[in-house]
Coordinates of C-alpha atoms and ligand atoms in Angstrom, one line a residue:
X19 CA -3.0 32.6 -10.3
X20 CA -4.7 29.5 -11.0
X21 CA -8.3 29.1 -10.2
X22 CA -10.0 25.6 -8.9
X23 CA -13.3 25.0 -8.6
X24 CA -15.1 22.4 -6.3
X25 CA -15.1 21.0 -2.8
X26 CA -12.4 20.0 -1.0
X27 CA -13.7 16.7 -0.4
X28 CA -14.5 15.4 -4.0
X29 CA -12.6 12.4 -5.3
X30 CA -11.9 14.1 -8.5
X31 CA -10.7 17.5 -6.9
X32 CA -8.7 16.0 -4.9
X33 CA -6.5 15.1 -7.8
X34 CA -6.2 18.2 -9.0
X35 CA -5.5 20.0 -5.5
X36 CA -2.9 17.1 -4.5
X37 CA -1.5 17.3 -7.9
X38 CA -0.9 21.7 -7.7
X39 CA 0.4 21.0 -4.2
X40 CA 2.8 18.8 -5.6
X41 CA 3.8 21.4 -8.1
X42 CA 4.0 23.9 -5.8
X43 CA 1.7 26.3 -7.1
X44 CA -0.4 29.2 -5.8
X45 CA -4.1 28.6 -6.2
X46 CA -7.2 29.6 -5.4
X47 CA -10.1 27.3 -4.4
X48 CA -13.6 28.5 -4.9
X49 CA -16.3 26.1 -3.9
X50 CA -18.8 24.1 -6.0
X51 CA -20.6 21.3 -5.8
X52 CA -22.6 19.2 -3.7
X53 CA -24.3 21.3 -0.9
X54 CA -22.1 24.7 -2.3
X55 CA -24.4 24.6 -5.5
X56 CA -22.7 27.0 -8.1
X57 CA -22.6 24.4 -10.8
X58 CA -26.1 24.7 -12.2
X59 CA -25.1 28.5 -12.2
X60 CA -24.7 29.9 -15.9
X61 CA -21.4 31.7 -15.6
X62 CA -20.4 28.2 -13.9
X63 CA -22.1 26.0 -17.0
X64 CA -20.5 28.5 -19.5
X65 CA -17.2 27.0 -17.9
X66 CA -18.7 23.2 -17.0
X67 CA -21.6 22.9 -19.6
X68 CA -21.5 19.1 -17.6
X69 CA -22.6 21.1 -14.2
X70 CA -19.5 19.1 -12.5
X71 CA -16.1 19.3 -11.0
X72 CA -13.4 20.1 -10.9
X73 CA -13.5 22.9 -13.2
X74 CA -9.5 24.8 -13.5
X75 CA -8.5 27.8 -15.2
X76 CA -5.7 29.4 -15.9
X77 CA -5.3 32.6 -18.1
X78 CA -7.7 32.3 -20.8
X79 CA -7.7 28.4 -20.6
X80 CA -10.9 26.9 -19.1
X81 CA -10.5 23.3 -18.6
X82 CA -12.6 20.3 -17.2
X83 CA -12.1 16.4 -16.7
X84 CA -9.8 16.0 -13.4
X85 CA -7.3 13.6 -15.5
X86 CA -7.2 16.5 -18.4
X87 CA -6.3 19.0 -15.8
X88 CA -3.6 16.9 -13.6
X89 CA -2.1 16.1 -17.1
X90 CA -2.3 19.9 -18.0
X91 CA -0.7 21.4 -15.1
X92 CA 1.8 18.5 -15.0
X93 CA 3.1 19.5 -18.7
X94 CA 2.8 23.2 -18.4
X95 CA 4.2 23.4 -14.6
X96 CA 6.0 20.2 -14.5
X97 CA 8.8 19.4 -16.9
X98 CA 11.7 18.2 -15.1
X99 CA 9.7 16.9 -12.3
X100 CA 6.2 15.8 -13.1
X101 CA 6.1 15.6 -16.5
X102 CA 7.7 12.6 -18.3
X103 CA 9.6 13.3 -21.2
X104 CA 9.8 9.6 -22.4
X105 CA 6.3 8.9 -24.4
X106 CA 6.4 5.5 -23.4
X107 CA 7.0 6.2 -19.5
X108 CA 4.5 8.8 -19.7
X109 CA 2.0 6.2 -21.4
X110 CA 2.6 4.2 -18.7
X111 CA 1.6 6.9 -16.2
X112 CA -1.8 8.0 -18.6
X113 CA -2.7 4.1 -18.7
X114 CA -3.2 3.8 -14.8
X115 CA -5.1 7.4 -14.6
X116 CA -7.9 6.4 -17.4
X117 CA -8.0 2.5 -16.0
X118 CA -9.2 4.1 -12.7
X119 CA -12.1 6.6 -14.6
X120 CA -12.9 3.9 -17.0
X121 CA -13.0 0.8 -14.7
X122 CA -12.6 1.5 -11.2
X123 CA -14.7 4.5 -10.7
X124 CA -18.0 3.5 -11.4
X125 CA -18.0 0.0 -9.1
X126 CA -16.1 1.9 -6.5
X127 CA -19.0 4.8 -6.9
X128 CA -21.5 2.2 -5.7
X129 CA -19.4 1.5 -2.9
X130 CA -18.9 5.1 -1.7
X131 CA -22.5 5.8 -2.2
X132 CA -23.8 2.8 -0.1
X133 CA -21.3 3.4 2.4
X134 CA -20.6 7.0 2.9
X135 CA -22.9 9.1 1.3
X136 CA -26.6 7.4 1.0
X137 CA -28.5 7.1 4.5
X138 CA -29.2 3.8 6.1
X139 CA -32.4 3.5 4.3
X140 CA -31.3 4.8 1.3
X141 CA -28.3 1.8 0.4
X142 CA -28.4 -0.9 -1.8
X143 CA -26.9 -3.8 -0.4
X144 CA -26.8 -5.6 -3.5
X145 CA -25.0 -2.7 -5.6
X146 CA -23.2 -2.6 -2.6
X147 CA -21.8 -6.6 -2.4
X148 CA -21.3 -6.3 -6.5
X149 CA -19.5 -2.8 -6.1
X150 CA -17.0 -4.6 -3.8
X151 CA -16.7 -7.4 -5.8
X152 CA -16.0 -5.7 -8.9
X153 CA -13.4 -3.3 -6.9
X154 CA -11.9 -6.4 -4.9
X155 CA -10.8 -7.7 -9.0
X156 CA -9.9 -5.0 -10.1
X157 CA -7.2 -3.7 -6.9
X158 CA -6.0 -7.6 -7.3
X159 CA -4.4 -6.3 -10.4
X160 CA -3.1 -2.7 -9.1
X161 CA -1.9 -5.3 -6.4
X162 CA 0.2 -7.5 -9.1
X163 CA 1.8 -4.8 -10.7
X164 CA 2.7 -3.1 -7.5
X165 CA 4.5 -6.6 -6.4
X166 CA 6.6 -5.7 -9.6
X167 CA 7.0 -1.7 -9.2
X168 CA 6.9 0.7 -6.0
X169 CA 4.6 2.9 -8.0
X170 CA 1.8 2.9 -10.7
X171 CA 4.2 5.2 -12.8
X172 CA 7.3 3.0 -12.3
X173 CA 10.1 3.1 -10.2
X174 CA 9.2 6.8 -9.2
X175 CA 5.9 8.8 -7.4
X176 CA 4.3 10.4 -10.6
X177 CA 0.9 11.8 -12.2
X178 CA -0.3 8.0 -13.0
X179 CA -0.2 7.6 -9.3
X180 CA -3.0 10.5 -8.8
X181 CA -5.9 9.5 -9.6
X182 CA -5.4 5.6 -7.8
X183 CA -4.3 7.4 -5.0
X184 CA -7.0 9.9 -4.7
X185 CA -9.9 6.4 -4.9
X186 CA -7.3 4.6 -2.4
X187 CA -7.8 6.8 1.1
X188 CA -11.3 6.3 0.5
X189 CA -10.7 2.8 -0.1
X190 CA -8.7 2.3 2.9
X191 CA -11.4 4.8 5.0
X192 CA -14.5 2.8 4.3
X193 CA -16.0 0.5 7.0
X194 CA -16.0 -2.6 4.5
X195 CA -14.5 -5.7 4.2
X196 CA -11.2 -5.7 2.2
X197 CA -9.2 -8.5 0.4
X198 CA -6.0 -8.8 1.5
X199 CA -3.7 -6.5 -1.0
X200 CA -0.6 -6.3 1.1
X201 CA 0.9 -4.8 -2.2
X202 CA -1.6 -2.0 -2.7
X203 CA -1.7 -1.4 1.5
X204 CA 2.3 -1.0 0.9
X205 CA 1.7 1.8 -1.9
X206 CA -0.5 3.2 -0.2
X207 CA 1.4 3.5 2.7
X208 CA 4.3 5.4 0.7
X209 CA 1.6 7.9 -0.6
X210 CA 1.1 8.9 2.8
X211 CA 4.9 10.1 3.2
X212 CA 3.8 12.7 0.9
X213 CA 2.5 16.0 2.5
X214 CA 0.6 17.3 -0.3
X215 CA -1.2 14.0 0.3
X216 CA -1.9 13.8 3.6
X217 CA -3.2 17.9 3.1
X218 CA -5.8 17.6 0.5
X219 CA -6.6 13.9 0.2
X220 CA -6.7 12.8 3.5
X221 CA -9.3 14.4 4.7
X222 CA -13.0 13.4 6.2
X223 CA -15.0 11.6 3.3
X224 CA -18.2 13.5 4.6
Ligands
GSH7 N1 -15.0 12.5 -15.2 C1 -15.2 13.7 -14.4 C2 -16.2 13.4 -13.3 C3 -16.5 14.6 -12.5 C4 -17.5 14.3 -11.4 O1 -18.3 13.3 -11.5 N2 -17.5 15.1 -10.3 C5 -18.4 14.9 -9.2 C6 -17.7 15.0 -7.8 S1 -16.4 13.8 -7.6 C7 -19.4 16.0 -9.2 O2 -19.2 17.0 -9.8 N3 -20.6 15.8 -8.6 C8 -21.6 16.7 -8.5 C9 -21.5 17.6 -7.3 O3 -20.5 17.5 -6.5 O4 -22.3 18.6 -7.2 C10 -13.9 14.2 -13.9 O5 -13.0 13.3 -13.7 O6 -13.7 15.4 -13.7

């Protein structure tokens, strides 16, 4: 059986649970992270020499880096359903899960943090007002190509739509002030039809 490591409520695990759910396989959940600890462990490092999560493994693969493992369990457990065949569709897919790590997650990190997880005292309301700035750009473009496409991976729910998705309820959550994305409020509504979704990504942020 596959084994997942870290807390429920971690953007990045999320991905990975939601994305098993989806697949309908048996897992088992250990937690890490946050106030669970574990991840400075050694027999947790020698997995996660980064001290982070998610961490999967199955068999004698040990694997790290949420994208890396959605994409893993998606071609070994997914052909036929969650795995594209077509290269190019699957491109498409990959694109939209490394634009969210590599653009979206760190502005959208300093919202989070100055919304949800840092106390009053603690916030920065200048990280804060450039986090939702920066994250108010970049949605206006998921928000263009969704006027063109029900779903990040095309005409179809898919693995590119993971990652987004997983950001989004926290998005949507988050006492702030949102631009009006009616296109990206649409998509998101359609992820919510999903019950794997509304298990293990819609839950409390805290
Ligand atoms: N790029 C990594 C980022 C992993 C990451 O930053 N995970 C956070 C939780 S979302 C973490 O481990 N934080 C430390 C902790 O929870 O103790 C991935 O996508 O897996």
């Amino acid at each position: 059986m596959l084994r997942i490591w870290g807390r429920t409520n971690s953007t990045n695990v999320k991905k990975v649970l939601w994305c098993a759910e989806e697949l309908a396989l048996p897992f088992e959940r250990i937690d890490a992270g946050g106030a669970y600890g574990v991840v400075d462990e050694p027999a947790y490092r020698a997995m996660n020499p980064n001290g982070l999560i998610p961490c999967l493994q199955d068999d004698d693969l040990v694997l790290w880096e949420s994208n890396a493992i959605v994409r893993y369990l998606c071609a070994k457990y997914g052909r036929g359903s969650l795995h594209e065949a077509d290269p190019a569709a699957r491109a498409e897919a990959d694109k939209w899960m490394d634009w969210t790590t590599s653009s979206l997650a760190s502005p959208f990190k300093a919202v989070f943090w100055n919304t949800v997880r840092l106390s009053a005292e603690q916030r920065d309301d200048k990280a804060l007002e450039e986090g939702l700035a920066a994250c108010g750009t970049l949605l206006g473009r998921v928000d263009r190509t969704l006027s063109e496409q029900p779903f990040l991976s095309g005409t179809a729910w898919g693995m590119g739509d993971i990652p987004l998705g997983c950001f989004a309820y926290a998005w949507f959550e988050m006492d702030i002030e949102r631009p009006d994305l009616p296109h990206l409020a649409a998509w998101y509504a359609r992820l919510q039809s999903r019950p794997a979704y509304r298990q293990h990504v819609m839950i409390a942020l805290t």
